[in-house]
PDB file of C-alpha atoms in Angstrom:
ATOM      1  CA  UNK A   1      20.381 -18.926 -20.187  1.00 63.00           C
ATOM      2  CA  UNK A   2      16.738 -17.635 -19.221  1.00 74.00           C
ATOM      3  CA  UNK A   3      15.106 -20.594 -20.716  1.00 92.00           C
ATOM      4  CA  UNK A   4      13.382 -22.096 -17.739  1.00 97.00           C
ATOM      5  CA  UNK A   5      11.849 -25.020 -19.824  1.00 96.00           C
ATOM      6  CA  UNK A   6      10.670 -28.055 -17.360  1.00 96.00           C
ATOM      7  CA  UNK A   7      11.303 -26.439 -13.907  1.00 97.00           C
ATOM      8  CA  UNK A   8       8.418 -26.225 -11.553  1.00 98.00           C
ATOM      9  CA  UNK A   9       7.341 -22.575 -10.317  1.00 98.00           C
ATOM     10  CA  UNK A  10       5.441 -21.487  -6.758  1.00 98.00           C
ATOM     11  CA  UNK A  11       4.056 -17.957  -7.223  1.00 98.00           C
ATOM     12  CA  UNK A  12       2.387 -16.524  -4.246  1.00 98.00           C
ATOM     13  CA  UNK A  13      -0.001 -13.508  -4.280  1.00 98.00           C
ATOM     14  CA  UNK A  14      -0.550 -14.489  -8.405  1.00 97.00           C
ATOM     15  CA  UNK A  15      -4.056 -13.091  -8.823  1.00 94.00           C
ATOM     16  CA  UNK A  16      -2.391  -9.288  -8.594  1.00 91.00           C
ATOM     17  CA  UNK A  17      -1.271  -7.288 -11.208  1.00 92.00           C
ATOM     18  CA  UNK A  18       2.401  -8.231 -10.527  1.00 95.00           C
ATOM     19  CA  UNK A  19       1.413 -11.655  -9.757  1.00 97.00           C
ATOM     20  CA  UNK A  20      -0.390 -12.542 -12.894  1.00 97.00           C
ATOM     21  CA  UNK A  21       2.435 -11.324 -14.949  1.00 97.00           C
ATOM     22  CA  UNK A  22       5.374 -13.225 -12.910  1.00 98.00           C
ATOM     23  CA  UNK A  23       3.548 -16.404 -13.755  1.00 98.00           C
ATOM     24  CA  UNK A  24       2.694 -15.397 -17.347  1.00 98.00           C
ATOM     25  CA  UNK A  25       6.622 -14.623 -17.977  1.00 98.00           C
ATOM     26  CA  UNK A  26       8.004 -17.714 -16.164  1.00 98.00           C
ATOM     27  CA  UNK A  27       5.374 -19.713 -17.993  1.00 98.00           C
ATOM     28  CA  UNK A  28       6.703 -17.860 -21.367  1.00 97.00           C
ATOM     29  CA  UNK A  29       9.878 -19.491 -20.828  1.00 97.00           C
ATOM     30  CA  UNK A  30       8.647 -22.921 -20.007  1.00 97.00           C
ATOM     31  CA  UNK A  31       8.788 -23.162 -16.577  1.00 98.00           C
ATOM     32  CA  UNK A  32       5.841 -25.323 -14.799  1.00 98.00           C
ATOM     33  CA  UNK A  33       3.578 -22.768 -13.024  1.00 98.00           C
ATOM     34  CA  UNK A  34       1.498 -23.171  -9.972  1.00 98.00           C
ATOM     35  CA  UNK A  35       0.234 -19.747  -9.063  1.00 98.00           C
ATOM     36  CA  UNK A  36      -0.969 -19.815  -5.315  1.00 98.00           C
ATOM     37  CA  UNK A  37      -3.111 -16.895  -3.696  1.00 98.00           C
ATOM     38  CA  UNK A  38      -5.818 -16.388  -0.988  1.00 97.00           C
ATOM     39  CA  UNK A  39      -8.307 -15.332  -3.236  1.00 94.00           C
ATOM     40  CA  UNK A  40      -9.289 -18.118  -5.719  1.00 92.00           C
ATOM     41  CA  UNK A  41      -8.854 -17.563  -9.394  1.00 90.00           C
ATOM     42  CA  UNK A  42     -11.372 -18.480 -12.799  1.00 89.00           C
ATOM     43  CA  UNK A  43     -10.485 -21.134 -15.082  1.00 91.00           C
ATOM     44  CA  UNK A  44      -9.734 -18.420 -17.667  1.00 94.00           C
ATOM     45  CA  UNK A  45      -7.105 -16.463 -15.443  1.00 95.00           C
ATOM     46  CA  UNK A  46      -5.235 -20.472 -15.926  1.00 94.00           C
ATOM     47  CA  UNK A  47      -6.021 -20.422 -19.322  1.00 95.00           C
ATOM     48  CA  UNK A  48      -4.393 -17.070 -19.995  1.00 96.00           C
ATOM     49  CA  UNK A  49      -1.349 -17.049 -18.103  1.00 97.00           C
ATOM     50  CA  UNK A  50      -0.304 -20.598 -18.236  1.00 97.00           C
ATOM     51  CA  UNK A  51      -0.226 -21.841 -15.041  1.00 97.00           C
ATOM     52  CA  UNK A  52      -2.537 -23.777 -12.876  1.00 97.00           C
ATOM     53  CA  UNK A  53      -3.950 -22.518  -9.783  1.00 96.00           C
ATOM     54  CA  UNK A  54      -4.120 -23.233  -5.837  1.00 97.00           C
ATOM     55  CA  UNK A  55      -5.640 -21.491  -2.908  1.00 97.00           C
ATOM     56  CA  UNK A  56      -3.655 -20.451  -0.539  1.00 98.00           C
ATOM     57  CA  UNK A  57      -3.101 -18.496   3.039  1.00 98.00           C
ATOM     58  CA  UNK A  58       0.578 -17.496   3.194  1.00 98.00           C
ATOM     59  CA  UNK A  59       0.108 -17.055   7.229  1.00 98.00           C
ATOM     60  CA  UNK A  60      -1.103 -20.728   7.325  1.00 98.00           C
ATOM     61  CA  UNK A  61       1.866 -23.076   8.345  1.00 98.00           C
ATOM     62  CA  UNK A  62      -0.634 -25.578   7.567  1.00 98.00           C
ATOM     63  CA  UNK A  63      -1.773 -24.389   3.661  1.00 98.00           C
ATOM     64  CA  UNK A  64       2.338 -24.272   2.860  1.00 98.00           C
ATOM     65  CA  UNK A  65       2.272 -28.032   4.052  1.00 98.00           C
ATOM     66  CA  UNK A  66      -0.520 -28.938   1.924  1.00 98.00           C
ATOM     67  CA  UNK A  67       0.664 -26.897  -1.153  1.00 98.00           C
ATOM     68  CA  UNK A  68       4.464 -28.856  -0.481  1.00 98.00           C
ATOM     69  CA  UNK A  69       2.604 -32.122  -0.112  1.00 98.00           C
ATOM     70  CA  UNK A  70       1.179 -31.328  -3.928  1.00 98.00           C
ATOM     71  CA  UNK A  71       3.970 -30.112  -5.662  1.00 98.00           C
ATOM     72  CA  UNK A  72       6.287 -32.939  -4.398  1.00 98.00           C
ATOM     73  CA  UNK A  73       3.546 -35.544  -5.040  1.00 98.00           C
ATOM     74  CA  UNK A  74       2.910 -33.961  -8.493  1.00 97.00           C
ATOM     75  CA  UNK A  75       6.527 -32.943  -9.654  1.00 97.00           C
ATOM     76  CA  UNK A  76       9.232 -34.459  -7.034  1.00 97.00           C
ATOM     77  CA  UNK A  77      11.094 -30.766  -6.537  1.00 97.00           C
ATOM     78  CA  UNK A  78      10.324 -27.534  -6.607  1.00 98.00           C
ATOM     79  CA  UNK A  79      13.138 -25.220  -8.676  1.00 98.00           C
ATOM     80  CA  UNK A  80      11.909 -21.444  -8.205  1.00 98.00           C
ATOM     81  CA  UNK A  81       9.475 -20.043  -5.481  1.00 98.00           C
ATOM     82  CA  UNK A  82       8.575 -16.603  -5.307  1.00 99.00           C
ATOM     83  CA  UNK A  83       6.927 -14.927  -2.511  1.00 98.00           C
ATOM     84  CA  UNK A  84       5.030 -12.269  -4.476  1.00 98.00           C
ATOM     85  CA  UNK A  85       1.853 -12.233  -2.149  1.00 98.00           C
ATOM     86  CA  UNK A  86       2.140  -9.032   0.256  1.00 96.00           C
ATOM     87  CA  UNK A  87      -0.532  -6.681   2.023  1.00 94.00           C
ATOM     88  CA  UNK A  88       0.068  -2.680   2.530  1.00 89.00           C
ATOM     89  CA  UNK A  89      -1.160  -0.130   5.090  1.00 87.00           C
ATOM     90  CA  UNK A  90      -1.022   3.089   4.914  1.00 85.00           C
ATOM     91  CA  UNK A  91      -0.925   5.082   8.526  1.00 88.00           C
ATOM     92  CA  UNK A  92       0.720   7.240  10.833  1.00 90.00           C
ATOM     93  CA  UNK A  93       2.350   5.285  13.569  1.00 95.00           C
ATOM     94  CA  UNK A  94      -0.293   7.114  16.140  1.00 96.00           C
ATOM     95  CA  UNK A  95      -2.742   5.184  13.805  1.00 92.00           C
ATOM     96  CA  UNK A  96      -1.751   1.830  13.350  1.00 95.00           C
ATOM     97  CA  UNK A  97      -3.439  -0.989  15.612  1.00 97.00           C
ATOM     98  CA  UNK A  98      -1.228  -4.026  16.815  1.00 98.00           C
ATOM     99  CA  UNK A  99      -3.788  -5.800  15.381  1.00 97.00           C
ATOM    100  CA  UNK A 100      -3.049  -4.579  11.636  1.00 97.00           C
ATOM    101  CA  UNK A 101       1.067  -4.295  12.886  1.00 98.00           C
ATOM    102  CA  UNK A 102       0.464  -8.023  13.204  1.00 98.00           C
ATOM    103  CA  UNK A 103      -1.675  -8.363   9.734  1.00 98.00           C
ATOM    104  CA  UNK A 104       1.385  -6.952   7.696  1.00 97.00           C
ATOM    105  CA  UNK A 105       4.016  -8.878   9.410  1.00 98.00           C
ATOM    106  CA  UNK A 106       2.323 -12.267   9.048  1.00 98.00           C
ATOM    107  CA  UNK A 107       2.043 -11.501   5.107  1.00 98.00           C
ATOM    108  CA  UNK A 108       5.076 -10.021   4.638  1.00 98.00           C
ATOM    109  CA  UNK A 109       7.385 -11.548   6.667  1.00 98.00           C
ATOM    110  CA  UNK A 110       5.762 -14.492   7.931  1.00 98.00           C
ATOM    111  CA  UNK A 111       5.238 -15.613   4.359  1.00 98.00           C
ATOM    112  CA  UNK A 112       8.194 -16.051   2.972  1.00 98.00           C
ATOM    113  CA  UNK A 113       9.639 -17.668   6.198  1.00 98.00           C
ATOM    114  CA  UNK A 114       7.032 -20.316   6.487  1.00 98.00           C
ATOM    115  CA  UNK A 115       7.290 -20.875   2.465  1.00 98.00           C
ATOM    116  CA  UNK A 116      10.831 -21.425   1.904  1.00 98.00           C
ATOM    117  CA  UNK A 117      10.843 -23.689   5.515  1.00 98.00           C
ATOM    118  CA  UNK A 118       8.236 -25.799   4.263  1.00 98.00           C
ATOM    119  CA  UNK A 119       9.017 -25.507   0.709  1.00 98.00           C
ATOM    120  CA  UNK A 120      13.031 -26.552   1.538  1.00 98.00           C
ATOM    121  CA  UNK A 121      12.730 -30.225   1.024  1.00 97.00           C
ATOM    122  CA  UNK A 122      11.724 -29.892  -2.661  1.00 98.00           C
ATOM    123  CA  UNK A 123      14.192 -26.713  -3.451  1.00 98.00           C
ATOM    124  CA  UNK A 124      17.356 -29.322  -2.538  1.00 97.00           C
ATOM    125  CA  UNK A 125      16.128 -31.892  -4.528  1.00 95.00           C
ATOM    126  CA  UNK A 126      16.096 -30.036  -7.450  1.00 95.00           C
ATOM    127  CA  UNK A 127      19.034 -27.741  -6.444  1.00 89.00           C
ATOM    128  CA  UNK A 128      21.173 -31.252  -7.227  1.00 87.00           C
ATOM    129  CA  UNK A 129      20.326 -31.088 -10.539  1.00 86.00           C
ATOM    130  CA  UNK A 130      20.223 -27.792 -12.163  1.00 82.00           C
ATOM    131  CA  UNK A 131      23.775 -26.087 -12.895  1.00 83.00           C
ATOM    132  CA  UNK A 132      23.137 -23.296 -10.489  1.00 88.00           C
ATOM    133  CA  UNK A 133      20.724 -24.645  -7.993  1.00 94.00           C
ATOM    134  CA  UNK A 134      17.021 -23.484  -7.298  1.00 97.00           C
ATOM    135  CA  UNK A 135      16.448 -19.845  -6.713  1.00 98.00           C
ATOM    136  CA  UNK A 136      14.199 -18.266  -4.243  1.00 98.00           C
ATOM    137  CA  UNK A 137      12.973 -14.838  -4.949  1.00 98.00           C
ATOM    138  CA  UNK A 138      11.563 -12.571  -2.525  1.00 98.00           C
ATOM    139  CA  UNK A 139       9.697  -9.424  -3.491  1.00 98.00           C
ATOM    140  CA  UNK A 140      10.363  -6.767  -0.991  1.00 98.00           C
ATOM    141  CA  UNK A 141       9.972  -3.225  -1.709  1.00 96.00           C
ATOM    142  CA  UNK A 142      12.102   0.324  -1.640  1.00 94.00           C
ATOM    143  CA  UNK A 143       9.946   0.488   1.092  1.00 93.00           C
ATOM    144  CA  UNK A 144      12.609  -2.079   2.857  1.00 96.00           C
ATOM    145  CA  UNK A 145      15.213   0.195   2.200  1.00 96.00           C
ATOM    146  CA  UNK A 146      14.308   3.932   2.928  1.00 95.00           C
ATOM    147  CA  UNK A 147      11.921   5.223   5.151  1.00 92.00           C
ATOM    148  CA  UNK A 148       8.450   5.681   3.667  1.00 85.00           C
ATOM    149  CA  UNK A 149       5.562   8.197   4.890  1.00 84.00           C
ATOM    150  CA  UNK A 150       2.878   6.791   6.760  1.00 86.00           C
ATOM    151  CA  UNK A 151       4.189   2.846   5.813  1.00 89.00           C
ATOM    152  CA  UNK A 152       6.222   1.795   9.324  1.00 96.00           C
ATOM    153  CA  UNK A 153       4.650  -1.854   9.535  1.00 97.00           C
ATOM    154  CA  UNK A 154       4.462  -2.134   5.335  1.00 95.00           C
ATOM    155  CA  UNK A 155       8.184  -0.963   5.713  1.00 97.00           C
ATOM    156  CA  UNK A 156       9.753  -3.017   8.781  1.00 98.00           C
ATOM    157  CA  UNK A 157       7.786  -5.755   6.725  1.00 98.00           C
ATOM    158  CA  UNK A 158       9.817  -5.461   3.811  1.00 98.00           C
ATOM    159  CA  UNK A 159      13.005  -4.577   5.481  1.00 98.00           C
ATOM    160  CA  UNK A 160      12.118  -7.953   7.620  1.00 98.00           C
ATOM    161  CA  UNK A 161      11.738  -9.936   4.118  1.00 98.00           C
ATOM    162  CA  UNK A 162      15.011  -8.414   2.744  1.00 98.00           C
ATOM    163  CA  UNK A 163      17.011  -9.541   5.612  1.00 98.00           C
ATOM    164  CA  UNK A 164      15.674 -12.915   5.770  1.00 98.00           C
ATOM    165  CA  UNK A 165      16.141 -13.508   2.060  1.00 98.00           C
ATOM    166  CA  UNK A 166      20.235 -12.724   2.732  1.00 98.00           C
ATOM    167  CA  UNK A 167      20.190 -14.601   5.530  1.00 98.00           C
ATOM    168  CA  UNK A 168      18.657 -17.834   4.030  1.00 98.00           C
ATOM    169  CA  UNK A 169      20.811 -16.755   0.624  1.00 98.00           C
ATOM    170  CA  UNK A 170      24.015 -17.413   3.318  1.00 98.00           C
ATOM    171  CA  UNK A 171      23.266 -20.189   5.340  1.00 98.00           C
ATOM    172  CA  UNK A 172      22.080 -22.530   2.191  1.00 97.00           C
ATOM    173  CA  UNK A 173      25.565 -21.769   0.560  1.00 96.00           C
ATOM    174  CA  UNK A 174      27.274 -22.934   4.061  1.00 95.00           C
ATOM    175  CA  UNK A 175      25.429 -25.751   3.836  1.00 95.00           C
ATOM    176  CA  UNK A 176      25.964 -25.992   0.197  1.00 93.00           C
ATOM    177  CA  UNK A 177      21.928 -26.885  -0.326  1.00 94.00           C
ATOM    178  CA  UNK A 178      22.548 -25.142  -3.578  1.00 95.00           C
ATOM    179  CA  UNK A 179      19.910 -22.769  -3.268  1.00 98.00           C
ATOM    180  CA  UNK A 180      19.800 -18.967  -4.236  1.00 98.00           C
ATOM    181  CA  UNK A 181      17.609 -16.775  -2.547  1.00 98.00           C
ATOM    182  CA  UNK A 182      17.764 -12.912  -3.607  1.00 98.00           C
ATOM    183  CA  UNK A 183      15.265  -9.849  -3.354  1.00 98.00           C
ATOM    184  CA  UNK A 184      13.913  -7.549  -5.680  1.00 98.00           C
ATOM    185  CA  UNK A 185      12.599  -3.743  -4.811  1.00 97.00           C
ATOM    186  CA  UNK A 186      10.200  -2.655  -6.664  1.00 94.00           C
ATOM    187  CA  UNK A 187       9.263   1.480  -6.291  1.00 86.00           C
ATOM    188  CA  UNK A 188       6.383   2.957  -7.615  1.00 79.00           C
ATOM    189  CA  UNK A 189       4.741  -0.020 -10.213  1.00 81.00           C
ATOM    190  CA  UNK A 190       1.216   0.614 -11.885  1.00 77.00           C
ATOM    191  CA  UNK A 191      -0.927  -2.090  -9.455  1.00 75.00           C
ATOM    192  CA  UNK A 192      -3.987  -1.243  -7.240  1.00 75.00           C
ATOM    193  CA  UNK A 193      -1.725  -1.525  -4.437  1.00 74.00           C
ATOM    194  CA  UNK A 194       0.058   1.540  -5.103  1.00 75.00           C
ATOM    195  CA  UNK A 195      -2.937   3.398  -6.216  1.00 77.00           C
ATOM    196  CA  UNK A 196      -4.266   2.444  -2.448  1.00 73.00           C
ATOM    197  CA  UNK A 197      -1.076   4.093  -0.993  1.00 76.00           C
ATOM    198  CA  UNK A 198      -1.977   7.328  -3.723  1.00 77.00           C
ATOM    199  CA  UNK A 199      -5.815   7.330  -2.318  1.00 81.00           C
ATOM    200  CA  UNK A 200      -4.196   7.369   1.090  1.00 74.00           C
ATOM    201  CA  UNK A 201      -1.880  10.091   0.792  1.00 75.00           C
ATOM    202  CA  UNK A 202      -4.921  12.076  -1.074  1.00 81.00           C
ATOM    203  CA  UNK A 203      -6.941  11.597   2.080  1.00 80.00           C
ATOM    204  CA  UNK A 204      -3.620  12.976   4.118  1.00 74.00           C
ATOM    205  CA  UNK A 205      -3.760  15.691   1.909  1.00 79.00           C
ATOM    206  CA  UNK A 206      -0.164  14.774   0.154  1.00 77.00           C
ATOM    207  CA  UNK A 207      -1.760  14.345  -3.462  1.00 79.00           C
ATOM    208  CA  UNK A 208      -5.080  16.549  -4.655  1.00 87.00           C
ATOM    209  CA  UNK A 209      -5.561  13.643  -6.787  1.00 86.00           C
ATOM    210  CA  UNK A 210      -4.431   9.862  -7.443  1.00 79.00           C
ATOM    211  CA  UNK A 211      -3.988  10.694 -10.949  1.00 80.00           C
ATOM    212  CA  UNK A 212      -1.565  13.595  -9.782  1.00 79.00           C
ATOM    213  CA  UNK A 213       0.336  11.165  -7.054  1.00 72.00           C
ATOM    214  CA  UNK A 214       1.053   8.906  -9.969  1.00 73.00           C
ATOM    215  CA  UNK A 215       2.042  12.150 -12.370  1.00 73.00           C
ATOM    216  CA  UNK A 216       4.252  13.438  -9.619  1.00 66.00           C
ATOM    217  CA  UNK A 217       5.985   9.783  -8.452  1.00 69.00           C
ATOM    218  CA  UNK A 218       6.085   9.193 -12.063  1.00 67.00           C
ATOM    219  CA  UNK A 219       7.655  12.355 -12.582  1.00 63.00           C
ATOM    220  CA  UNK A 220      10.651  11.456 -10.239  1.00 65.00           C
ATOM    221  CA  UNK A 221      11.432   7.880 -11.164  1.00 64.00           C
ATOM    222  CA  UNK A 222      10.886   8.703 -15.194  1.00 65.00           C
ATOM    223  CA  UNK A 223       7.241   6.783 -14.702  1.00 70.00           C
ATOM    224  CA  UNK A 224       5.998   4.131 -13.070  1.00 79.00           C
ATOM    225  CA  UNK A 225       7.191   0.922 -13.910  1.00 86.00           C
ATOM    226  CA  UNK A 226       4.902  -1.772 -15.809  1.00 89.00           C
ATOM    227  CA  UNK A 227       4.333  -4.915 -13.675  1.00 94.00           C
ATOM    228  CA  UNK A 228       6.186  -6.437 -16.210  1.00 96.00           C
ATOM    229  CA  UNK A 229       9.130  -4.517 -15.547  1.00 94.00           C
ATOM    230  CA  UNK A 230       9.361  -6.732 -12.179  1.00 96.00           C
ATOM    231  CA  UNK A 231       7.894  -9.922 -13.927  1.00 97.00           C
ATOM    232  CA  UNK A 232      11.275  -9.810 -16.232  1.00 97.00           C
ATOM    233  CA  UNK A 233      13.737  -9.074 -13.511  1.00 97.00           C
ATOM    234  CA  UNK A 234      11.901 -12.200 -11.494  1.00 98.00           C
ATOM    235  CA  UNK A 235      12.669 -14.384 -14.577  1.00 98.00           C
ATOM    236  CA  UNK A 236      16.579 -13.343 -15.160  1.00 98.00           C
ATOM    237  CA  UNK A 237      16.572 -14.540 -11.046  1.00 98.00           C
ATOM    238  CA  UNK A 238      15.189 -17.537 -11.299  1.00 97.00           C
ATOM    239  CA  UNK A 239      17.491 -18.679 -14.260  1.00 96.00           C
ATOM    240  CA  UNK A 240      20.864 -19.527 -14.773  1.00 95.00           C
ATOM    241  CA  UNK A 241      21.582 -16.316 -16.207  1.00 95.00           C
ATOM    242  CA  UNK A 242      21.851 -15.224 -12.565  1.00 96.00           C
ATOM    243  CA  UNK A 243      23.696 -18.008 -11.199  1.00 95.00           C
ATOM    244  CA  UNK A 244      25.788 -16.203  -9.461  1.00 95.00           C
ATOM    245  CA  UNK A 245      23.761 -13.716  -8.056  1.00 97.00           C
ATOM    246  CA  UNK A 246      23.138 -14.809  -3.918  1.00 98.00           C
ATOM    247  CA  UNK A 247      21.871 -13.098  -1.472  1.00 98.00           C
ATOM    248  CA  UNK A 248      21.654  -9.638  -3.544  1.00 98.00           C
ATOM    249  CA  UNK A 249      18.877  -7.161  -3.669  1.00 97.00           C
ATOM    250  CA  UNK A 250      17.701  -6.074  -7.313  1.00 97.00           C
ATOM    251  CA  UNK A 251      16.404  -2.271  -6.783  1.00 96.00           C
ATOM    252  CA  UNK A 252      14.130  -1.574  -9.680  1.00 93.00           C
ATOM    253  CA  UNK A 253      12.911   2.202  -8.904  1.00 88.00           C
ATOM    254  CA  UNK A 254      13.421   4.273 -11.973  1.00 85.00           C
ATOM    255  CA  UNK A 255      16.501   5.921  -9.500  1.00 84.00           C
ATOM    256  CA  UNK A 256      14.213   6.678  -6.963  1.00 80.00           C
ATOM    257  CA  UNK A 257      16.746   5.819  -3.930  1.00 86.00           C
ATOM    258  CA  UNK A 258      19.604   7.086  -5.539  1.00 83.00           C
ATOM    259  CA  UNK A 259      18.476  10.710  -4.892  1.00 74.00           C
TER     260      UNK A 259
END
């Protein structure tokens, strides 16, 4: 029930470490892959994962029209779209700018919001005719759940994206557009994001060392996860398999929050 053969894929933020491996596994199980990111991708990076490739700002109201004017042209429906792409900043309160407040928010939150609005034409259409709809997955972050050090935009970001993917996940059932939309929470993962938030709490004198914030972090969730740890859990969403999972939030942390 994880075979994904012939549906059509959006991945945002795909050039990343988490990115490139959500469209490698969906592409594994046969779905159609269009990775999408700001930063524009080599022919080989297609080649390797799978998937073809298209430029994209997720704060652009106008790129998500374009990209939804391709994929309908191209494949009539769009049956899993997952708002990957996301932005971090790591500051005190006292530090952070409106001007970066802003930044975050319009990644993180404006993202997925513009995406699945412009994107919710094709997800109907081929909601009708897949046994448990299209599926919408948003990656948030434990970040959105606890309070993080130094991360109050990158976390009221998250928690923003968490609440909008139960809120879509409710009103698309009561107005049965057949349409899942869930979350996933990734803690600590082995990406250059997190070793940004490490350098940061080295500077803030947290960590002597990134290589002893990841031994310590690693220490507490029994290691960091492997970005295909959340590439596998995005698959099992987007599939039948979890056809009955709406609206839910899939913590992968190694136990972090359950401390």
């Amino acid at each position: 029930m994880t075979d994904l053969v012939g549906r059509i894929a959006v991945v945002t933020g795909c050039r990343g470490g988490l990115g490139t491996q959500t469209c490698r596994r969906l592409a594994e199980a046969g779905a159609i892959v269009v990775g999408a990111d700001i930063v524009k991708v080599d022919d080989k990076w297609a080649r390797d994962v799978g998937a073809s490739y298209t430029q994209l700002d997720v704060t652009r109201e106008a790129d998500w029209g374009a990209l939804a004017d391709r994929v309908g042209r191209l494949h009539g429906r769009l049956d899993i779209l997952v708002h990957n792409a996301g932005v971090v900043a790591i500051n005190t309160i006292a530090e952070t700018s409106l001007a970066e407040w802003k930044r975050i928010m319009a990644v993180n939150a404006d993202g997925p919001f513009l995406g699945t609005r412009a994107m919710l034409p094709l997800l109907r259409d081929a909601g009708a005719q897949t046994p448990f709809g299209a599926s919408v997955v948003v990656i948030s972050s434990v970040a959105g759940l606890v309070g993080t050090r130094f991360c109050a935009a990158y976390g009221a970001s998250k928690g923003a994206s968490r609440l909008f993917a139960k809120a879509a996940a409710v009103e698309f059932a009561a107005l049965s557009h057949r349409i899942r939309v869930n979350s996933v929470h990734p803690g600590g993962v082995q990406t250059a994001m997190v070793d940004h938030i490490f350098e940061r709490y080295v500077e803030a004198g947290i960590y002597p060392s990134v290589e002893e914030g990841r031994r310590r972090t690693g220490r507490v969730m029994g290691g960091l996860a492997a970005p295909d740890d959340i590439a596998k859990a995005v698959r099992f969403l987007a599939s039948d398999a979890a056809g009955h999972m709406n609206g839910a939030e899939l913590v992968i942390d190694g136990g972090f929050t359950a401390a």
